[in-house]
PDB file of C-alpha atoms in Angstrom:
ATOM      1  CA  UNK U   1      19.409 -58.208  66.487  1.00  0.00           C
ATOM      2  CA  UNK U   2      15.680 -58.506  65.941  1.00  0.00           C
ATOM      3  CA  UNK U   3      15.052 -54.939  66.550  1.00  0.00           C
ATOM      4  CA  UNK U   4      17.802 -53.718  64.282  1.00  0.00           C
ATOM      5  CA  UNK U   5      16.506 -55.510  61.112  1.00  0.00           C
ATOM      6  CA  UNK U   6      13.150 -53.969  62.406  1.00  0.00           C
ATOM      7  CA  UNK U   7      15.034 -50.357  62.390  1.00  0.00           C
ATOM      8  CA  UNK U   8      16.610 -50.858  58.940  1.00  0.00           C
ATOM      9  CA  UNK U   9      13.685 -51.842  57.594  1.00  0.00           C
ATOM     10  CA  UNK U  10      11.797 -48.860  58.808  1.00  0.00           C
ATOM     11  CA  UNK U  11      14.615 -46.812  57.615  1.00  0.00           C
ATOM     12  CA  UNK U  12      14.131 -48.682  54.446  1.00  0.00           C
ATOM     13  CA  UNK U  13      10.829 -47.948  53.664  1.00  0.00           C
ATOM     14  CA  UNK U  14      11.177 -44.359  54.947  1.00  0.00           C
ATOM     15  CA  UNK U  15      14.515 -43.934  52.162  1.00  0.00           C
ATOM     16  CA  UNK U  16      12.136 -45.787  49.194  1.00  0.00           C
ATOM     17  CA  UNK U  17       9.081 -43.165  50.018  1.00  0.00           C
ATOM     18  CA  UNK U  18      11.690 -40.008  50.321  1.00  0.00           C
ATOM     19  CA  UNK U  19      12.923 -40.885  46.823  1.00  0.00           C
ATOM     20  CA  UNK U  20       9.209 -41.356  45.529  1.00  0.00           C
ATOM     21  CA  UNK U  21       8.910 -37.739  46.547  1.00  0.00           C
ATOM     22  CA  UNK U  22      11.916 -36.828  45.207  1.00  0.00           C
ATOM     23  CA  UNK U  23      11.288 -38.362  41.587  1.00  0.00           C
ATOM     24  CA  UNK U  24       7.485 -37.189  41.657  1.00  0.00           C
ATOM     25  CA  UNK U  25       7.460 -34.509  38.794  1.00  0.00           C
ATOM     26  CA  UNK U  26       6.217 -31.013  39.102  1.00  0.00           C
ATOM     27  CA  UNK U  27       2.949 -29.515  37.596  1.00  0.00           C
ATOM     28  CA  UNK U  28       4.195 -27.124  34.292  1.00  0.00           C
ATOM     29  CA  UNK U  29       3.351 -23.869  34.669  1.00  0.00           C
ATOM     30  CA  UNK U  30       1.057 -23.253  31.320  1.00  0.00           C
ATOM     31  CA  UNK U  31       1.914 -20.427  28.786  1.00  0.00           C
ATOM     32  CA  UNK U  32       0.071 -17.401  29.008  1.00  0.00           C
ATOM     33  CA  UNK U  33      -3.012 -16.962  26.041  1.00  0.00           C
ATOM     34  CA  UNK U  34      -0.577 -14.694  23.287  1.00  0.00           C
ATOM     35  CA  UNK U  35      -2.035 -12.260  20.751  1.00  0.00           C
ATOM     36  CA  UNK U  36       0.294 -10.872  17.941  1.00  0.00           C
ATOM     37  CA  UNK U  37      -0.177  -7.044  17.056  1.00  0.00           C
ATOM     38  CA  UNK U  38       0.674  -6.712  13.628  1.00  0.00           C
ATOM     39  CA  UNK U  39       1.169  -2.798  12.024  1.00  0.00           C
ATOM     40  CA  UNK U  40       2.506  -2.927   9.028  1.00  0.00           C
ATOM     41  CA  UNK U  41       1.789   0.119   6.375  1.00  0.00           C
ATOM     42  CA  UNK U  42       1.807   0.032   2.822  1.00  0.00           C
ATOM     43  CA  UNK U  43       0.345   3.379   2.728  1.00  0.00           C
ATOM     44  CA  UNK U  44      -0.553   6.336   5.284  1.00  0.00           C
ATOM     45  CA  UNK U  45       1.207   5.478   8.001  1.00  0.00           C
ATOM     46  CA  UNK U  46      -0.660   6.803  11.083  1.00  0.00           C
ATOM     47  CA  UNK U  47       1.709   8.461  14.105  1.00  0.00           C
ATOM     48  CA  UNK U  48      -0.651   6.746  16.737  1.00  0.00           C
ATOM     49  CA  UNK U  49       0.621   3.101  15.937  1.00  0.00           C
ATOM     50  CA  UNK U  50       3.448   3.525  18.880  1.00  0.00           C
ATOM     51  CA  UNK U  51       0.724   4.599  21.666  1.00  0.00           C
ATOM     52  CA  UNK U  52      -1.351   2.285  20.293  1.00  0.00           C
ATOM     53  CA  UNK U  53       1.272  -0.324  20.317  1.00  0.00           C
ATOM     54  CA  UNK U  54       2.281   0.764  24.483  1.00  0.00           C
ATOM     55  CA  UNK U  55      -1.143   0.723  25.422  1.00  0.00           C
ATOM     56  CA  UNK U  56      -2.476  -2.902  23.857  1.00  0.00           C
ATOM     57  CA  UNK U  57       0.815  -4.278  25.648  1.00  0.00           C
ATOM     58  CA  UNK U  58      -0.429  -2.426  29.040  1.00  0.00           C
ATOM     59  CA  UNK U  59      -3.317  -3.897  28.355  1.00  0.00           C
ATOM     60  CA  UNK U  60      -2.312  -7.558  28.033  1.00  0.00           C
ATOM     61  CA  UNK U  61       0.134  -6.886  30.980  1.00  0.00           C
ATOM     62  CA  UNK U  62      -2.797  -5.927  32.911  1.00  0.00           C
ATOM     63  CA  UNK U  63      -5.034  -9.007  31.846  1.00  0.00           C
ATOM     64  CA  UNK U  64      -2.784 -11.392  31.714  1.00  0.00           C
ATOM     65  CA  UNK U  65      -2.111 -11.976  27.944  1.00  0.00           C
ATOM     66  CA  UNK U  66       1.043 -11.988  26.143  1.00  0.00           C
ATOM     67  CA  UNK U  67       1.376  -9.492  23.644  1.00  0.00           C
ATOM     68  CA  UNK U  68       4.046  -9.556  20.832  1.00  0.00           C
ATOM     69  CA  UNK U  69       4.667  -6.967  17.842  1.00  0.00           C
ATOM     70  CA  UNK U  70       5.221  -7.000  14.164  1.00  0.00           C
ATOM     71  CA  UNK U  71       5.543  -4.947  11.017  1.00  0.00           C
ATOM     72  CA  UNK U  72       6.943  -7.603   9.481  1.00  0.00           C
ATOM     73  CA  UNK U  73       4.734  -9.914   7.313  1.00  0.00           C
ATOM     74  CA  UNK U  74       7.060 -12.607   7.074  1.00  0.00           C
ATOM     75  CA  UNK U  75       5.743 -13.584  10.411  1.00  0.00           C
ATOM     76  CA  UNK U  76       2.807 -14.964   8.591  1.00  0.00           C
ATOM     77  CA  UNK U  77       3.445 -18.447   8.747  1.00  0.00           C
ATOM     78  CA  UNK U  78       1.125 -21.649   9.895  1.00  0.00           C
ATOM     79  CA  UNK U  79       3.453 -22.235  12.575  1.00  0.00           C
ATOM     80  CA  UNK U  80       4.156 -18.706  13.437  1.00  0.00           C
ATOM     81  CA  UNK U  81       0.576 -18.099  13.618  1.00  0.00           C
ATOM     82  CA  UNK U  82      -0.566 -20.846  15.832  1.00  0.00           C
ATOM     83  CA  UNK U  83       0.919 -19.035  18.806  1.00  0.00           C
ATOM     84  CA  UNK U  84      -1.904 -16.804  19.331  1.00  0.00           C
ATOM     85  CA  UNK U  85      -5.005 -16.470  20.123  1.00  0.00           C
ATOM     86  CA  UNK U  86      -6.023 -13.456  17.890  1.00  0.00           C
ATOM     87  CA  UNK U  87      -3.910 -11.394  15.751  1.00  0.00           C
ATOM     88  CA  UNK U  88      -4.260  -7.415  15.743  1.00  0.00           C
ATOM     89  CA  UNK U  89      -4.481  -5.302  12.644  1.00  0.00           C
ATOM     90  CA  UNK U  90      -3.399  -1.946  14.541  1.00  0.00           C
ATOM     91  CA  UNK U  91      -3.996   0.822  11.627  1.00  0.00           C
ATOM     92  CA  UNK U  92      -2.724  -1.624   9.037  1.00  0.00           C
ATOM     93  CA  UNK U  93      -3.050   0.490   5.257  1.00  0.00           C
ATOM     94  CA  UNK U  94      -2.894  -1.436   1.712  1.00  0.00           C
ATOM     95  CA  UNK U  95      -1.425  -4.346   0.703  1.00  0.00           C
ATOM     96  CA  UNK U  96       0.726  -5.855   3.562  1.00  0.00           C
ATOM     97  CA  UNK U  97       0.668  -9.483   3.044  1.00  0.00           C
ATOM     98  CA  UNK U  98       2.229 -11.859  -0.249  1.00  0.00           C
ATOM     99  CA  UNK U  99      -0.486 -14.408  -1.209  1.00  0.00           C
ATOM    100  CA  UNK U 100       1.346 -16.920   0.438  1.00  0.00           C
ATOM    101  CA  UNK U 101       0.726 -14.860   3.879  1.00  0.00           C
ATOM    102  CA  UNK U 102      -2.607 -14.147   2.960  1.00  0.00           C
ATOM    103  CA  UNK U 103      -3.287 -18.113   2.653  1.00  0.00           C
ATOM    104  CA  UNK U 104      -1.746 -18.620   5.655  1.00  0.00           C
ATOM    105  CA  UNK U 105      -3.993 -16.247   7.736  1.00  0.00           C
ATOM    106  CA  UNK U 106      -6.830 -17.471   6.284  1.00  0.00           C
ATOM    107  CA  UNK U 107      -5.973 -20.935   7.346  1.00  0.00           C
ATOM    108  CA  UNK U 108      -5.208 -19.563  10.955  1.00  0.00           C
ATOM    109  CA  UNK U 109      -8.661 -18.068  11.164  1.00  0.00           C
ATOM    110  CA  UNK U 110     -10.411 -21.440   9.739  1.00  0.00           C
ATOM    111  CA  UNK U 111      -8.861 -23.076  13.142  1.00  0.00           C
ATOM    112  CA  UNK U 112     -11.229 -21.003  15.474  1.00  0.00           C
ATOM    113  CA  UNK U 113      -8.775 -17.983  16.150  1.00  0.00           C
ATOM    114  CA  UNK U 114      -9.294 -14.554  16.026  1.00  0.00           C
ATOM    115  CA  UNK U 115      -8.857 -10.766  14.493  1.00  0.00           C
ATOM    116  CA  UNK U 116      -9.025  -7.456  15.551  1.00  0.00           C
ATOM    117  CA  UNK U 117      -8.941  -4.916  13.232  1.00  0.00           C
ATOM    118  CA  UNK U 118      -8.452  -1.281  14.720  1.00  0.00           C
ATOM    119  CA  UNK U 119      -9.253   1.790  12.795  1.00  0.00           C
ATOM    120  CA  UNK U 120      -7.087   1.874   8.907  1.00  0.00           C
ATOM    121  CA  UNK U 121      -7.383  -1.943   9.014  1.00  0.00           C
ATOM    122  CA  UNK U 122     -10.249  -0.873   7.047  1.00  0.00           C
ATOM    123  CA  UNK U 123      -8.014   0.622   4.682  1.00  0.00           C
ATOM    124  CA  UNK U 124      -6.028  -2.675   4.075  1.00  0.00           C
ATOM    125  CA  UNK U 125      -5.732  -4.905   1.812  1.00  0.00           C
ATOM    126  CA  UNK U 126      -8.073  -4.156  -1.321  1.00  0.00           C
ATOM    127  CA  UNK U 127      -7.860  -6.680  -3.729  1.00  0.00           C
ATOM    128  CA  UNK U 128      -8.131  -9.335  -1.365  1.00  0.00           C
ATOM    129  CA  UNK U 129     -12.248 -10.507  -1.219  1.00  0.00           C
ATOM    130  CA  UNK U 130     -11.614 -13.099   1.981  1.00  0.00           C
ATOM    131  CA  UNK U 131     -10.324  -9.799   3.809  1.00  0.00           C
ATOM    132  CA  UNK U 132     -13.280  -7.577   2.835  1.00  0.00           C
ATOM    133  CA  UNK U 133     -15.199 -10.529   4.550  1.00  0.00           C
ATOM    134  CA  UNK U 134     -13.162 -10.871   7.822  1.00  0.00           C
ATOM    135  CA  UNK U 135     -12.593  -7.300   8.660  1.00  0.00           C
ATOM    136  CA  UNK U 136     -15.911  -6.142   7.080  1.00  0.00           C
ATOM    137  CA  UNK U 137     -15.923  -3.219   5.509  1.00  0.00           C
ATOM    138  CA  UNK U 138     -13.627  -1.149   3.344  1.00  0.00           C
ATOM    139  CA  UNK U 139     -12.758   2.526   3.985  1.00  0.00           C
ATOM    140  CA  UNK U 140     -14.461   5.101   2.129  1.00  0.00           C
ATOM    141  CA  UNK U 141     -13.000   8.498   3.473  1.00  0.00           C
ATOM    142  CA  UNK U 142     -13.305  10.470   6.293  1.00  0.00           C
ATOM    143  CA  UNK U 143     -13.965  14.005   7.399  1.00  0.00           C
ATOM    144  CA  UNK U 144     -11.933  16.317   9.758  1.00  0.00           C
ATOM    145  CA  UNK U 145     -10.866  14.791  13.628  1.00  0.00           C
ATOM    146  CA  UNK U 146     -13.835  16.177  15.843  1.00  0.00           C
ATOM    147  CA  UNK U 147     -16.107  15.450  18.688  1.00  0.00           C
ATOM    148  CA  UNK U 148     -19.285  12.805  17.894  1.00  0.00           C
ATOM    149  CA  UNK U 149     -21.567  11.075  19.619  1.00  0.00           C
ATOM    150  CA  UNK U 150     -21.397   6.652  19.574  1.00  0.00           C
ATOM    151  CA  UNK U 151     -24.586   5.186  20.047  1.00  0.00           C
ATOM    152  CA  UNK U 152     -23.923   1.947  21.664  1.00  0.00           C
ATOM    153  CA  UNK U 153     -26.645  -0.707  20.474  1.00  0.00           C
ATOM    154  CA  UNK U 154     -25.612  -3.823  22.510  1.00  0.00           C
ATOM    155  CA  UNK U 155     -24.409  -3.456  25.675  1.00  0.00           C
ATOM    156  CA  UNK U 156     -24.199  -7.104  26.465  1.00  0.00           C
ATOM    157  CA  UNK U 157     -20.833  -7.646  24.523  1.00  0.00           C
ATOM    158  CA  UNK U 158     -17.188  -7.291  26.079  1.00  0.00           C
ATOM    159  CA  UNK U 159     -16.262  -4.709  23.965  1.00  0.00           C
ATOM    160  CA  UNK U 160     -19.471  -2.387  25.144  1.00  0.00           C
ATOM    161  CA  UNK U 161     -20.227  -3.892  28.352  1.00  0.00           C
ATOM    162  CA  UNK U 162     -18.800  -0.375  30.428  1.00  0.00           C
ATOM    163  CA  UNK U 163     -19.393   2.319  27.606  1.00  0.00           C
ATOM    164  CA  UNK U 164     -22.275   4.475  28.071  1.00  0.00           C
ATOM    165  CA  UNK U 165     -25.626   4.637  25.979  1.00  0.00           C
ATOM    166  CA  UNK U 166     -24.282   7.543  24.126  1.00  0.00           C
ATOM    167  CA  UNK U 167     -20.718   8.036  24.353  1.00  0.00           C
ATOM    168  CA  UNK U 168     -19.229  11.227  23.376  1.00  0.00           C
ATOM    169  CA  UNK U 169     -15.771  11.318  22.178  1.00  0.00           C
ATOM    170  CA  UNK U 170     -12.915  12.939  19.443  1.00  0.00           C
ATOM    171  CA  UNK U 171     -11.785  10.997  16.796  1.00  0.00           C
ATOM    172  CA  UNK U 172     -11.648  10.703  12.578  1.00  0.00           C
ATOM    173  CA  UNK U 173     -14.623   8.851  11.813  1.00  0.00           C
ATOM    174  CA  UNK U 174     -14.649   6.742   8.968  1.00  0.00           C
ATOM    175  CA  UNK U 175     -17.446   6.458   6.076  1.00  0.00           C
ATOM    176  CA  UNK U 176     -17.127   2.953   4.786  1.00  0.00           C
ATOM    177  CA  UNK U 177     -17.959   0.381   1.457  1.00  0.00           C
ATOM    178  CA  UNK U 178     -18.185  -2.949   0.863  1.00  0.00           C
ATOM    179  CA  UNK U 179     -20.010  -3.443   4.035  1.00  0.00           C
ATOM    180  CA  UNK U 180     -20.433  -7.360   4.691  1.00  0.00           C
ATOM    181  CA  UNK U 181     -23.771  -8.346   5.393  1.00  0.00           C
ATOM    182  CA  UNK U 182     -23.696 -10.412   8.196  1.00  0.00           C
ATOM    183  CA  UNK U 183     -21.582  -7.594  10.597  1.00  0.00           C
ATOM    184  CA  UNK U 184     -23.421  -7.633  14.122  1.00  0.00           C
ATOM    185  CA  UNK U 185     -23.268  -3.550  14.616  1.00  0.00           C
ATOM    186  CA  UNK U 186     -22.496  -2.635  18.066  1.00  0.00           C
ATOM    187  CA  UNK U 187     -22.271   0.772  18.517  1.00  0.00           C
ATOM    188  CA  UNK U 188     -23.035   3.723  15.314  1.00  0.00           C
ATOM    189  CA  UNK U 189     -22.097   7.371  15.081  1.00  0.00           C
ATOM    190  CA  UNK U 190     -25.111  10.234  15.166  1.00  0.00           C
ATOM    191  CA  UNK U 191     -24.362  12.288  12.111  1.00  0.00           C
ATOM    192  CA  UNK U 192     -26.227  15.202  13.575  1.00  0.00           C
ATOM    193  CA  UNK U 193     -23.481  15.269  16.203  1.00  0.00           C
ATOM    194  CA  UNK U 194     -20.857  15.837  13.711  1.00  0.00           C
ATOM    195  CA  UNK U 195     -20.329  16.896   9.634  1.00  0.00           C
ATOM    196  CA  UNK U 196     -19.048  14.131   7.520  1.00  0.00           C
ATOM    197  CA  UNK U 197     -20.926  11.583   7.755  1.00  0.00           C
ATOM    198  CA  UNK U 198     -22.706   9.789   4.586  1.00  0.00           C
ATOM    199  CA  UNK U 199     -24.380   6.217   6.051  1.00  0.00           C
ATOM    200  CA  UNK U 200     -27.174   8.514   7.631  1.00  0.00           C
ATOM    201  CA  UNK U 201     -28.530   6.861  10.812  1.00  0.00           C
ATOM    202  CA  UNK U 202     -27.122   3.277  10.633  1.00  0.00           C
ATOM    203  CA  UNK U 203     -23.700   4.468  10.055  1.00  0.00           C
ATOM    204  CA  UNK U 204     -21.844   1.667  11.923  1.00  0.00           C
ATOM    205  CA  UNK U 205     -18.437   2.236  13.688  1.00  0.00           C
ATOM    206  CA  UNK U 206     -18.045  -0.847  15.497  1.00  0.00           C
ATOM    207  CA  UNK U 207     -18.603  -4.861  14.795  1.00  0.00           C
ATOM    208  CA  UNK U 208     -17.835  -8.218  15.590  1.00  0.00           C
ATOM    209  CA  UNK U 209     -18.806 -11.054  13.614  1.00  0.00           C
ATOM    210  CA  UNK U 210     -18.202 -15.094  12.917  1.00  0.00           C
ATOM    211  CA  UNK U 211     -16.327 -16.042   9.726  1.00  0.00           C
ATOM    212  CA  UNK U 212     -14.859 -18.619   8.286  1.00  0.00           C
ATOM    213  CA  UNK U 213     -14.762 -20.391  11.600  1.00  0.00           C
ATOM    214  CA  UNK U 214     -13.394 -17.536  13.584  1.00  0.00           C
ATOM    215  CA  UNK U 215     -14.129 -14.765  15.064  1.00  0.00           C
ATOM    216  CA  UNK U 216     -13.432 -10.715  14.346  1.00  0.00           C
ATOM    217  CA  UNK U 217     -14.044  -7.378  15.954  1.00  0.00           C
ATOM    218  CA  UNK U 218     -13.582  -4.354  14.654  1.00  0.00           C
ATOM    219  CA  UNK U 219     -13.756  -0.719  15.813  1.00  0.00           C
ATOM    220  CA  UNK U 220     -12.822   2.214  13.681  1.00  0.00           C
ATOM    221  CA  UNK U 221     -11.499   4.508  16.690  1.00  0.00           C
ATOM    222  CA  UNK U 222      -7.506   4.520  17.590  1.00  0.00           C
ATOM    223  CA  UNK U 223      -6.620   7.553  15.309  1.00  0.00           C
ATOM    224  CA  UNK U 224      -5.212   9.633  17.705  1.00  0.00           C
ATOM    225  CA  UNK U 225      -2.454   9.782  20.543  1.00  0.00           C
ATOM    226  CA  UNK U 226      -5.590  10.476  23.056  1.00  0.00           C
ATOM    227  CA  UNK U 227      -7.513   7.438  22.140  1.00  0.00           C
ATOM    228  CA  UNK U 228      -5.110   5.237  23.511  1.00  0.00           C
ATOM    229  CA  UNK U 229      -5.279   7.286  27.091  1.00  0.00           C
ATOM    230  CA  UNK U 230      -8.934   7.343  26.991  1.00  0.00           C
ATOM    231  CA  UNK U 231      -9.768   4.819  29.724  1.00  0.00           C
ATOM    232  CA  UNK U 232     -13.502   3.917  27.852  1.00  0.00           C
ATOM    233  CA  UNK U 233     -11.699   3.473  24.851  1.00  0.00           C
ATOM    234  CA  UNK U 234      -9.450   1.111  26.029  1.00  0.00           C
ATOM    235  CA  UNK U 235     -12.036  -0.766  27.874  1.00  0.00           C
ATOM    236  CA  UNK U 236     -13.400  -0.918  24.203  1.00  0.00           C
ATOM    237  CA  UNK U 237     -10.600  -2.162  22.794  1.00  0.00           C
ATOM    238  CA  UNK U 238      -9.538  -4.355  25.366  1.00  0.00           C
ATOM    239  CA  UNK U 239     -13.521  -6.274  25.241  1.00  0.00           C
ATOM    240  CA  UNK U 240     -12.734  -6.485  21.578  1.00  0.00           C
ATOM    241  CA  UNK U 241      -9.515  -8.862  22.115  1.00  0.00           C
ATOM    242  CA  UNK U 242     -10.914 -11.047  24.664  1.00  0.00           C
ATOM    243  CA  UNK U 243     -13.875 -11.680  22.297  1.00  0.00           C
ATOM    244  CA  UNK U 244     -11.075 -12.713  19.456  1.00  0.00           C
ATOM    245  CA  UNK U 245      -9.044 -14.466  21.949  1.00  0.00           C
ATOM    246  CA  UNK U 246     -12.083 -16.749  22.781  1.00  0.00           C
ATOM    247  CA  UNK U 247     -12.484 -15.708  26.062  1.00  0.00           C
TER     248      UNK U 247
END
């Protein structure tokens, strides 16, 4: 008798820890970091925007970053926008966002998140001062797609970390206004490797920055089809969005 209270006793205890495991809940998974490319045109719409589009999800594929897609500005909401990490301006051009949306980035960025503005988002967005500040420069024309040489300036920073010294490449360099003062230049285009150019020898063609309590990057490449096959270029571009993303 003794021995089978003993027994159901053991079989007891052994039942009450089974169900412990049982109810003991499971670690979550956690989201992958998300960054929203956003291409909406107002204006020139530039034919790259689909390659450019394929290769920035590749790229987040690759690196482990969710990437979602927009030409639609009504995604610029508070609690749209606090999905992600960084939000791309992939060859943006004029005036793409209602007031509303433009308050609503500019709260997103004052949380710590981050921009990327590639190539024409230069040529966004006009009339809009806190813009001019984030992105950092306005277009200012361009001259014919050719071959140039990028001096790179700072090779400690994701975005130049693998490019070369000089790095010789094809691609519609931009002139520029409105340049914001405080733009840390990391790479700028010899004009005596190419006709066009009108900054002289501090013409600046790629940036990053704080601002407003985020952060943006900026590179003026990603005009054509090619760029987004060029495996340095990507490497660019790809340094450019971990640096928004915080990482």
């Amino acid at each position: 008798m003794k021995l089978c209270l003993v027994l159901l006793g053991l079989g007891g205890l052994l039942g009450s820890c089974t169900e412990k495991k049982k109810d003991t809940p499971q670690p979550e998974t956690p989201a992958p970091a998300a960054v929203l490319v956003f291409y909406k045109t107002a204006g020139y719409y530039h034919l790259s925007i689909p390659s450019g589009l394929r290769a920035i999800q590749q790229l987040g594929k690759d690196n482990g970053f969710r990437v979602d897609t927009t030409n639609k500005a009504s995604r610029f909401l508070p609690d749209t926008l606090r999905k992600y990490k960084a939000v791309i301006f992939l060859s943006t051009t004029d005036d793409v966002l209602s007031p509303a949306q433009q308050t609503a980035f500019e709260q997103y960025i004052r949380s710590g998140r981050g921009f990327v503005g590639v190539h024409a988002a230069t040529d966004t967005e006009y009339n809009w001062p806190w813009y001019n500040g984030l992105v950092g420069a306005y277009f200012n024309g361009h001259p014919a797609i050719q071959p140039a040489t990028v001096n790179v300036l700072d090779n400690t920073h994701p975005a130049t970390r693998e490019l070369p010294a000089r790095w010789v490449r094809t691609d519609e360099w931009y002139n520029f206004r409105s340049l914001a003062p405080d733009l840390k230049v990391l790479a700028t285009l010899d004009e005596t490797t190419y006709s066009g150019g009108t900054h002289g020898v501090t013409h600046p063609i790629a940036w990053y920055h704080s601002y407003d309590g985020g952060r943006a990057f900026y590179t003026a490449g990603g005009h054509t089809d090619e760029s987004y096959q060029e495996p340095l270029f990507l490497k660019h571009l790809l340094g450019g969005i971990t640096y928004a993303m915080g990482e």
